Tab-separated table of C-alpha atoms and ligand atoms in Angstrom:
chain	number	residue	atom	x	y	z
A	1	UNK	CA	0.000	0.000	0.000
A	2	UNK	CA	0.965	3.662	-0.323
A	3	UNK	CA	1.000	5.021	3.243
A	4	UNK	CA	-0.020	8.667	3.631
A	5	UNK	CA	-0.996	10.243	6.966
A	6	UNK	CA	-4.615	9.842	8.043
A	7	UNK	CA	-5.107	12.596	10.593
A	8	UNK	CA	-8.348	12.718	12.589
A	9	UNK	CA	-8.436	15.586	15.043
A	10	UNK	CA	-5.497	15.285	17.408
A	11	UNK	CA	-4.483	11.792	16.329
A	12	UNK	CA	-2.988	10.213	13.249
A	13	UNK	CA	-4.561	6.779	12.774
A	14	UNK	CA	-1.748	5.207	10.778
A	15	UNK	CA	2.050	5.204	10.733
A	16	UNK	CA	4.864	4.695	8.248
A	17	UNK	CA	7.258	1.836	9.105
A	18	UNK	CA	10.327	3.255	7.354
A	19	UNK	CA	9.597	6.779	8.557
A	20	UNK	CA	9.359	5.590	12.165
A	21	UNK	CA	12.636	3.707	11.724
A	22	UNK	CA	14.381	6.840	10.434
A	23	UNK	CA	12.998	8.802	13.382
A	24	UNK	CA	14.552	6.265	15.781
A	25	UNK	CA	17.848	6.215	13.833
A	26	UNK	CA	18.024	10.023	13.979
A	27	UNK	CA	17.575	9.944	17.763
A	28	UNK	CA	20.295	7.290	18.026
A	29	UNK	CA	22.638	9.407	15.868
A	30	UNK	CA	21.949	12.459	18.066
A	31	UNK	CA	22.712	10.440	21.197
A	32	UNK	CA	25.963	9.069	19.813
A	33	UNK	CA	27.048	12.512	18.625
A	34	UNK	CA	26.610	13.816	22.181
A	35	UNK	CA	29.077	11.239	23.496
A	36	UNK	CA	28.747	8.736	26.316
A	37	UNK	CA	26.843	9.405	29.532
A	38	UNK	CA	29.342	9.102	32.391
A	39	UNK	CA	28.350	6.670	35.184
A	40	UNK	CA	25.457	5.459	33.042
A	41	UNK	CA	23.197	2.634	34.242
A	42	UNK	CA	23.788	-0.733	32.593
A	43	UNK	CA	20.429	-2.438	33.113
A	44	UNK	CA	17.349	-0.377	32.521
A	45	UNK	CA	13.604	-1.012	32.598
A	46	UNK	CA	11.529	1.503	30.618
A	47	UNK	CA	7.779	1.536	31.220
A	48	UNK	CA	6.207	3.318	28.233
A	49	UNK	CA	9.220	2.672	25.990
A	50	UNK	CA	7.787	3.016	22.494
A	51	UNK	CA	7.082	6.722	21.860
A	52	UNK	CA	7.730	10.189	23.276
A	53	UNK	CA	9.919	10.585	26.354
A	54	UNK	CA	10.024	6.846	27.103
A	55	UNK	CA	11.451	6.000	23.669
A	56	UNK	CA	14.052	8.758	23.993
A	57	UNK	CA	14.936	7.454	27.471
A	58	UNK	CA	15.471	3.969	26.123
A	59	UNK	CA	17.609	5.299	23.273
A	60	UNK	CA	19.699	7.432	25.659
A	61	UNK	CA	20.228	4.507	28.034
A	62	UNK	CA	21.186	2.097	25.256
A	63	UNK	CA	23.196	4.289	22.902
A	64	UNK	CA	24.491	6.878	25.386
A	65	UNK	CA	25.213	4.400	28.165
A	66	UNK	CA	25.499	0.983	26.509
A	67	UNK	CA	22.632	-0.312	28.647
A	68	UNK	CA	20.660	-3.502	28.248
A	69	UNK	CA	17.010	-2.472	28.160
A	70	UNK	CA	13.719	-4.164	28.865
A	71	UNK	CA	10.789	-2.117	27.582
A	72	UNK	CA	7.042	-2.194	28.161
A	73	UNK	CA	4.525	-0.577	25.826
A	74	UNK	CA	0.963	-0.866	24.588
A	75	UNK	CA	0.955	-0.860	20.798
A	76	UNK	CA	-1.059	-2.356	17.954
A	77	UNK	CA	0.573	-4.840	15.616
A	78	UNK	CA	0.185	-4.428	11.847
A	79	UNK	CA	-2.039	-6.535	9.609
A	80	UNK	CA	-1.853	-6.982	5.828
A	81	UNK	CA	-4.262	-4.081	5.379
A	82	UNK	CA	-3.606	-1.829	8.369
A	83	UNK	CA	-0.435	-0.263	9.658
A	84	UNK	CA	0.765	-0.832	13.189
A	85	UNK	CA	0.841	2.064	15.635
A	86	UNK	CA	3.973	4.199	15.475
A	87	UNK	CA	5.289	2.805	18.762
A	88	UNK	CA	5.322	-0.688	17.304
A	89	UNK	CA	7.484	0.377	14.356
A	90	UNK	CA	9.683	2.502	16.642
A	91	UNK	CA	10.271	-0.494	18.883
A	92	UNK	CA	11.068	-2.742	15.965
A	93	UNK	CA	13.646	-0.214	14.697
A	94	UNK	CA	15.099	0.146	18.202
A	95	UNK	CA	15.534	-3.635	18.454
A	96	UNK	CA	17.344	-3.791	15.102
A	97	UNK	CA	19.768	-1.064	16.190
A	98	UNK	CA	20.348	-2.512	19.682
A	99	UNK	CA	20.959	-5.978	18.273
A	100	UNK	CA	23.463	-4.581	15.776
A	101	UNK	CA	25.479	-3.252	18.739
A	102	UNK	CA	25.209	-6.460	20.723
A	103	UNK	CA	22.923	-4.941	23.370
A	104	UNK	CA	20.204	-6.961	25.046
A	105	UNK	CA	16.797	-5.516	24.164
A	106	UNK	CA	13.469	-7.114	24.920
A	107	UNK	CA	10.011	-5.562	24.792
A	108	UNK	CA	6.758	-6.739	26.302
A	109	UNK	CA	3.694	-5.359	24.554
A	110	UNK	CA	0.705	-5.341	26.909
A	111	UNK	CA	-1.072	-3.552	29.750
A	112	UNK	CA	1.560	-2.232	32.177
A	113	UNK	CA	-1.142	-1.616	34.795
A	114	UNK	CA	-1.941	-5.327	35.089
A	115	UNK	CA	-0.464	-7.794	37.591
A	116	UNK	CA	0.064	-10.305	34.779
A	117	UNK	CA	2.377	-7.988	32.876
A	118	UNK	CA	4.370	-7.177	36.019
A	119	UNK	CA	4.842	-10.921	36.505
A	120	UNK	CA	5.963	-11.292	32.886
A	121	UNK	CA	8.578	-8.565	33.373
A	122	UNK	CA	9.824	-10.171	36.583
A	123	UNK	CA	10.168	-13.553	34.884
A	124	UNK	CA	11.962	-12.019	31.899
A	125	UNK	CA	14.390	-10.091	34.133
A	126	UNK	CA	15.151	-13.211	36.185
A	127	UNK	CA	15.876	-15.130	32.983
A	128	UNK	CA	17.953	-12.425	31.358
A	129	UNK	CA	19.663	-9.346	32.788
A	130	UNK	CA	18.723	-9.679	36.469
A	131	UNK	CA	18.655	-6.619	38.755
A	132	UNK	CA	18.027	-3.238	37.147
A	133	UNK	CA	19.730	0.002	38.148
A	134	UNK	CA	17.249	2.381	36.540
A	135	UNK	CA	13.459	2.203	36.160
A	136	UNK	CA	11.899	4.874	33.958
A	137	UNK	CA	8.163	5.408	34.456
A	138	UNK	CA	6.866	7.118	31.299
A	139	UNK	CA	3.342	5.819	30.831
A	140	UNK	CA	0.700	8.165	29.447
A	141	UNK	CA	-2.736	6.601	29.249
A	142	UNK	CA	-6.334	7.808	29.275
A	143	UNK	CA	-7.508	4.819	31.320
A	144	UNK	CA	-6.393	2.206	33.792
A	145	UNK	CA	-7.917	-1.042	34.991
A	146	UNK	CA	-7.271	-1.494	38.692
A	147	UNK	CA	-5.497	-4.862	38.892
A	148	UNK	CA	-6.991	-5.680	42.289
A	149	UNK	CA	-10.675	-4.822	41.658
A	150	UNK	CA	-10.955	-4.936	37.859
A	151	UNK	CA	-12.614	-1.510	37.908
A	152	UNK	CA	-11.790	0.726	34.917
A	153	UNK	CA	-10.873	4.346	35.651
A	154	UNK	CA	-10.854	7.102	33.013
A	155	UNK	CA	-8.805	10.267	33.329
A	156	UNK	CA	-10.147	13.692	32.293
A	157	UNK	CA	-8.388	16.897	31.243
A	158	UNK	CA	-10.448	19.483	33.126
A	159	UNK	CA	-9.902	22.500	35.347
A	160	UNK	CA	-10.527	22.303	39.071
A	161	UNK	CA	-12.926	24.552	40.970
A	162	UNK	CA	-14.142	26.773	38.151
A	163	UNK	CA	-14.926	26.817	34.473
A	164	UNK	CA	-12.015	27.604	32.181
A	165	UNK	CA	-12.474	29.631	29.005
A	166	UNK	CA	-9.490	29.880	26.722
A	167	UNK	CA	-8.335	30.500	23.211
A	168	UNK	CA	-7.945	27.178	21.413
A	169	UNK	CA	-6.677	26.137	17.997
A	170	UNK	CA	-8.501	23.432	16.070
A	171	UNK	CA	-5.517	21.755	14.416
A	172	UNK	CA	-7.703	20.327	11.579
A	173	UNK	CA	-9.590	23.448	10.523
A	174	UNK	CA	-6.987	25.958	11.787
A	175	UNK	CA	-9.828	27.921	13.397
A	176	UNK	CA	-9.075	29.686	16.650
A	177	UNK	CA	-12.063	30.006	18.947
A	178	UNK	CA	-12.737	30.145	22.661
A	179	UNK	CA	-13.193	26.773	24.275
A	180	UNK	CA	-15.103	26.425	27.547
A	181	UNK	CA	-14.190	23.538	29.793
A	182	UNK	CA	-16.374	22.822	32.808
A	183	UNK	CA	-14.643	21.999	36.091
A	184	UNK	CA	-14.098	18.373	37.045
A	185	UNK	CA	-16.231	16.683	39.686
A	186	UNK	CA	-14.510	15.239	42.768
A	187	UNK	CA	-14.933	11.787	41.280
A	188	UNK	CA	-13.281	12.816	38.005
A	189	UNK	CA	-10.343	14.287	39.921
A	190	UNK	CA	-9.953	11.086	41.943
A	191	UNK	CA	-10.207	8.948	38.781
A	192	UNK	CA	-7.516	10.988	37.025
A	193	UNK	CA	-5.206	10.533	40.014
A	194	UNK	CA	-5.941	6.803	39.873
A	195	UNK	CA	-4.870	6.653	36.205
A	196	UNK	CA	-1.938	9.087	36.025
A	197	UNK	CA	-0.898	9.350	39.698
A	198	UNK	CA	1.766	7.397	41.538
A	199	UNK	CA	-0.105	4.245	42.565
A	200	UNK	CA	0.979	2.122	39.611
A	201	UNK	CA	4.571	3.411	39.802
A	202	UNK	CA	4.634	2.276	43.451
A	203	UNK	CA	3.178	-1.109	42.505
A	204	UNK	CA	5.929	-1.568	39.936
A	205	UNK	CA	8.755	-0.713	42.313
A	206	UNK	CA	7.224	-2.770	45.143
A	207	UNK	CA	6.911	-5.769	42.807
A	208	UNK	CA	10.495	-5.442	41.559
A	209	UNK	CA	11.806	-5.057	45.113
A	210	UNK	CA	9.733	-8.064	46.223
A	211	UNK	CA	11.381	-10.122	43.479
A	212	UNK	CA	14.854	-8.805	44.455
A	213	UNK	CA	15.320	-7.200	41.047
A	214	UNK	CA	16.440	-3.722	42.115
A	215	UNK	CA	20.183	-3.021	42.352
A	216	UNK	CA	21.318	-1.487	45.675
A	217	UNK	CA	21.914	1.942	44.185
A	218	UNK	CA	18.886	1.844	41.860
A	219	UNK	CA	17.191	4.990	40.665
A	220	UNK	CA	13.629	5.364	39.475
A	221	UNK	CA	12.154	8.399	37.851
A	222	UNK	CA	8.624	9.386	36.754
A	223	UNK	CA	7.967	12.253	34.372
A	224	UNK	CA	5.874	15.325	34.979
A	225	UNK	CA	5.060	18.705	33.485
A	226	UNK	CA	4.530	21.853	35.535
A	227	UNK	CA	4.401	24.678	32.971
A	228	UNK	CA	3.488	28.277	33.746
A	229	UNK	CA	0.494	30.648	33.904
A	230	UNK	CA	-0.894	29.933	30.426
A	231	UNK	CA	-1.163	26.170	30.897
A	232	UNK	CA	-1.826	26.003	34.655
A	233	UNK	CA	-5.648	26.112	34.359
A	234	UNK	CA	-5.673	23.027	32.086
A	235	UNK	CA	-2.528	21.262	33.278
A	236	UNK	CA	-0.516	22.250	36.337
A	237	UNK	CA	-3.445	23.232	38.531
A	238	UNK	CA	-6.008	20.978	36.810
A	239	UNK	CA	-6.944	17.292	37.083
A	240	UNK	CA	-3.722	16.074	35.463
A	241	UNK	CA	-1.729	18.370	37.767
A	242	UNK	CA	-3.410	16.688	40.757
A	243	UNK	CA	-2.358	13.312	39.400
A	244	UNK	CA	1.178	14.600	38.950
A	245	UNK	CA	1.199	15.898	42.556
A	246	UNK	CA	0.525	12.330	43.560
A	247	UNK	CA	3.803	11.348	41.877
A	248	UNK	CA	5.604	13.584	44.388
A	249	UNK	CA	3.905	11.669	47.202
A	250	UNK	CA	4.836	8.349	45.605
A	251	UNK	CA	8.476	9.402	45.082
A	252	UNK	CA	8.854	10.127	48.815
A	253	UNK	CA	7.078	6.909	49.795
A	254	UNK	CA	9.272	4.836	47.465
A	255	UNK	CA	12.549	6.343	48.653
A	256	UNK	CA	11.486	5.787	52.275
A	257	UNK	CA	10.427	2.200	51.669
A	258	UNK	CA	13.132	0.911	49.376
A	259	UNK	CA	16.184	3.155	49.680
A	260	UNK	CA	17.603	3.846	46.243
A	261	UNK	CA	16.553	7.081	44.730
A	262	UNK	CA	12.979	7.712	43.524
A	263	UNK	CA	12.364	11.108	42.029
A	264	UNK	CA	10.039	12.991	39.744
A	265	UNK	CA	11.635	14.715	36.732
A	266	UNK	CA	10.043	17.875	35.388
A	267	UNK	CA	10.299	17.993	31.597
A	268	UNK	CA	9.360	20.686	29.094
A	269	UNK	CA	6.314	20.675	26.828
A	270	UNK	CA	6.933	18.776	23.582
A	271	UNK	CA	4.744	17.334	20.828
A	272	UNK	CA	3.820	13.742	21.615
A	273	UNK	CA	0.706	11.680	21.116
A	274	UNK	CA	-0.211	12.420	24.733
A	275	UNK	CA	0.304	16.204	24.661
A	276	UNK	CA	-1.472	16.795	21.343
A	277	UNK	CA	-4.673	15.520	22.976
A	278	UNK	CA	-4.642	18.258	25.620
A	279	UNK	CA	-6.847	21.280	24.778
A	280	UNK	CA	-4.910	24.577	24.505
A	281	UNK	CA	-1.557	22.716	24.300
A	282	UNK	CA	-1.116	22.708	20.472
A	283	UNK	CA	-1.448	26.512	20.276
A	284	UNK	CA	0.810	26.966	23.303
A	285	UNK	CA	3.396	24.639	21.712
A	286	UNK	CA	3.244	26.409	18.333
A	287	UNK	CA	4.015	29.710	20.090
A	288	UNK	CA	6.613	28.156	22.386
A	289	UNK	CA	8.455	26.638	19.406
A	290	UNK	CA	8.541	30.018	17.665
A	291	UNK	CA	10.021	31.741	20.711
A	292	UNK	CA	12.476	29.009	21.718
A	293	UNK	CA	13.699	28.503	18.134
A	294	UNK	CA	14.303	32.257	17.873
A	295	UNK	CA	16.240	32.179	21.135
A	296	UNK	CA	18.152	29.055	20.056
A	297	UNK	CA	16.855	26.939	22.946
A	298	UNK	CA	14.316	24.683	21.199
A	299	UNK	CA	14.368	21.047	22.374
A	300	UNK	CA	12.433	17.865	21.662
A	301	UNK	CA	12.230	14.597	23.625
A	302	UNK	CA	15.730	13.342	22.842
A	303	UNK	CA	17.446	16.644	23.732
A	304	UNK	CA	15.517	16.786	27.017
A	305	UNK	CA	16.349	13.231	28.018
A	306	UNK	CA	20.004	13.649	27.054
A	307	UNK	CA	20.167	16.557	29.529
A	308	UNK	CA	18.146	14.662	32.130
A	309	UNK	CA	20.716	11.847	32.136
A	310	UNK	CA	23.803	14.052	32.023
A	311	UNK	CA	22.701	17.019	34.136
A	312	UNK	CA	20.475	15.258	36.658
A	313	UNK	CA	20.239	11.466	36.904
A	314	UNK	CA	23.980	10.790	36.537
A	315	UNK	CA	25.421	14.125	37.574
A	316	UNK	CA	27.263	14.712	40.848
A	317	UNK	CA	25.473	18.076	41.072
A	318	UNK	CA	21.947	17.420	39.796
A	319	UNK	CA	19.593	20.343	39.250
A	320	UNK	CA	16.902	19.815	41.906
A	321	UNK	CA	14.051	22.046	43.021
A	322	UNK	CA	12.804	22.546	46.569
A	323	UNK	CA	10.464	19.572	46.170
A	324	UNK	CA	13.494	17.409	45.337
A	325	UNK	CA	12.487	17.004	41.686
A	326	UNK	CA	14.962	16.933	38.810
A	327	UNK	CA	14.421	19.957	36.553
A	328	UNK	CA	15.084	20.120	32.816
A	329	UNK	CA	12.250	22.534	32.004
A	330	UNK	CA	14.250	25.626	32.966
A	331	UNK	CA	14.668	26.877	29.394
A	332	UNK	CA	10.906	26.779	28.742
A	333	UNK	CA	10.184	28.550	32.018
A	334	UNK	CA	12.800	31.282	31.513
A	335	UNK	CA	11.018	34.628	32.006
A	336	UNK	CA	12.279	35.818	28.602
A	337	UNK	CA	10.457	32.884	26.987
A	338	UNK	CA	7.245	32.988	29.007
A	339	UNK	CA	6.792	36.774	28.671
A	340	UNK	CA	7.146	36.537	24.894
A	341	UNK	CA	4.802	33.524	24.693
A	342	UNK	CA	2.158	35.423	26.691
A	343	UNK	CA	2.492	38.461	24.405
A	344	UNK	CA	1.980	36.336	21.293
A	345	UNK	CA	-0.846	34.415	22.941
A	346	UNK	CA	-2.821	37.660	23.302
A	347	UNK	CA	-2.174	38.684	19.682
A	348	UNK	CA	-2.564	35.405	17.788
A	349	UNK	CA	-5.503	35.028	15.367
A	350	UNK	CA	-6.344	32.707	12.473
A	351	UNK	CA	-4.985	35.352	10.097
A	352	UNK	CA	-1.552	35.716	11.690
A	353	UNK	CA	-1.169	32.075	12.941
A	354	UNK	CA	1.685	31.184	10.567
A	355	UNK	CA	3.436	34.497	11.102
A	356	UNK	CA	3.303	34.797	14.910
A	357	UNK	CA	3.637	31.114	15.744
A	358	UNK	CA	5.577	28.102	14.488
A	359	UNK	CA	2.445	26.110	13.733
A	360	UNK	CA	4.186	24.740	10.622
A	361	UNK	CA	6.963	23.376	12.866
A	362	UNK	CA	4.415	21.976	15.337
A	363	UNK	CA	2.519	20.204	12.542
A	364	UNK	CA	5.736	18.789	11.049
A	365	UNK	CA	6.816	17.421	14.441
A	366	UNK	CA	3.344	15.952	14.979
A	367	UNK	CA	3.535	14.084	11.653
A	368	UNK	CA	7.080	12.889	12.405
A	369	UNK	CA	5.678	11.095	15.487
A	370	UNK	CA	3.927	8.793	13.029
A	371	UNK	CA	6.859	8.482	10.646
A	372	UNK	CA	5.814	11.107	8.086
A	373	UNK	CA	8.066	13.848	6.710
A	374	UNK	CA	11.391	12.095	7.408
A	375	UNK	CA	14.323	12.609	5.093
A	376	UNK	CA	15.191	9.795	2.716
A	377	UNK	CA	11.842	7.994	2.903
A	378	UNK	CA	9.937	7.517	-0.362
A	379	UNK	CA	6.361	8.180	0.684
A	380	UNK	CA	5.042	7.377	-2.813
A	381	UNK	CA	6.543	3.893	-2.784
A	382	UNK	CA	4.489	0.764	-2.369
A	383	UNK	CA	5.116	-0.227	1.284
A	384	UNK	CA	4.083	-3.236	3.300
A	385	UNK	CA	2.743	-2.418	6.770
A	386	UNK	CA	4.131	-5.733	8.000
A	387	UNK	CA	7.530	-5.674	9.644
A	388	UNK	CA	9.447	-8.646	10.910
A	389	UNK	CA	8.416	-9.163	14.530
A	390	UNK	CA	11.640	-8.903	16.497
A	391	UNK	CA	10.334	-8.421	20.021
B	401	NAD	P1	3.440	9.129	24.774
B	401	NAD	O1	1.980	9.033	24.463
B	401	NAD	O2	4.356	9.480	23.656
B	401	NAD	O3	3.980	7.725	25.388
B	401	NAD	C1	3.229	6.933	26.231
B	401	NAD	C2	3.859	5.555	26.365
B	401	NAD	O4	3.065	4.793	27.302
B	401	NAD	C3	3.896	4.724	25.079
B	401	NAD	O5	5.080	3.966	25.043
B	401	NAD	C4	2.699	3.783	25.233
B	401	NAD	O6	2.806	2.576	24.492
B	401	NAD	C5	2.757	3.532	26.722
B	401	NAD	N1	1.492	3.072	27.309
B	401	NAD	C6	0.320	3.741	27.392
B	401	NAD	N2	-0.601	2.990	28.038
B	401	NAD	C7	0.027	1.834	28.389
B	401	NAD	C8	-0.367	0.660	29.079
B	401	NAD	N3	-1.596	0.516	29.578
B	401	NAD	N4	0.540	-0.331	29.216
B	401	NAD	C9	1.806	-0.236	28.718
B	401	NAD	N5	2.244	0.877	28.081
B	401	NAD	C10	1.359	1.883	27.920
B	401	NAD	O7	3.560	10.114	26.006
B	401	NAD	P2	4.652	11.163	26.516
B	401	NAD	O8	4.185	12.521	26.184
B	401	NAD	O9	6.021	10.724	26.169
B	401	NAD	O10	4.431	11.010	28.086
B	401	NAD	C11	5.256	10.238	28.932
B	401	NAD	C12	5.284	10.890	30.295
B	401	NAD	O11	5.911	12.181	30.186
B	401	NAD	C13	3.892	11.141	30.887
B	401	NAD	O12	3.935	10.940	32.269
B	401	NAD	C14	3.667	12.618	30.594
B	401	NAD	O13	2.754	13.219	31.483
B	401	NAD	C15	5.079	13.158	30.798
B	401	NAD	N6	5.345	14.482	30.205
B	401	NAD	C16	4.941	14.782	28.938
B	401	NAD	C17	5.182	16.059	28.424
B	401	NAD	C18	4.764	16.422	27.022
B	401	NAD	O14	4.791	17.627	26.682
B	401	NAD	N7	4.442	15.468	26.186
B	401	NAD	C19	5.870	17.015	29.189
B	401	NAD	C20	6.326	16.649	30.464
B	401	NAD	C21	6.043	15.386	30.970
């Protein structure tokens, strides 16, 4: 088939196998060009390893640190007539590259929230690389089935306390109009914490500790976003922000229980499948890209994770905030960036969208997530969606 992007709202429903592979290879090349990560971990478990920050974490661990990696993701396999999800192709390309360098790489595709999958990971670790020295928690999911009760919880992206009215860009029609989002109920807040809070992270670390699969000096890190005034009503101080606060609680609980080092890492806003689904975020990102590119400080997932490893996780002088979190979002939050973003936010209209913002750059990065727009890929060529299963 000829594979062209099929975009529906904030999601692209197909993916290009070769394009995804080039995307992974480019991240590997970036990592190698940056040179090795000193004191890097050698055995790494990445939960949410197939796209976004988790994929970049796996690439940094493997190709910046020479680590053996076990990954967990939730991706759809291809059929003769339908492409796989991007994360499936990314993982396949990662495996090819890791194997070529003689690194152990194994991926388990299934529901990370379930007890069964945790057991599978424990069995695989026991049979392969043994104790891990780093566990990355990078899951982003709209729902979670509680493994103990079977109840399904859905997260919501809503403000807390009062209605939120904001400028919003429809990324299909390119119309900018006010969007009104009603505040979440107490139950919706609690459900969002259940899905995206720290409970599952704790279950993972407890299970690994119980199976004696954590190295003495292990680290574990879960990712969060804090942002600033423009995004607080829908993120930082909204339902998802409450869930992220729960990660801070979990980090303390884990360090107290198991020793090692459990921390939250605050990352910048980037285009991923998860962030493009958040109202207001695409317009904020298009403006942020414009400003940060002009100031020469633009970063994507791989640049952020490279700095997280070198400047925080494996640095003798990590950048920590007063809540003990690693920070790599300092360039986004620089007053010179935020003031400019706020100025543009007030001025942006449908007419000046491409002039005042980098929506073109946002859109290109969005399509790259699904393997479209990569150099050297012939998008007019007949392409099979099937790739050799190597994980
Ligand atoms: P993403 O959508 O690109 O990746 C999510 C990953 O989770 C994928 O590998 C997916 O397969 C996996 N996954 C989802 N549900 C799963 C399940 N049930 N079982 C197993 N795997 C599952 O998301 P992302 O944007 O990279 O987000 C990762 C983390 O980083 C999240 O905690 C997010 O809040 C945080 N973060 C994101 C941003 C941003 O701007 N995107 C900024 C800061 C922090």
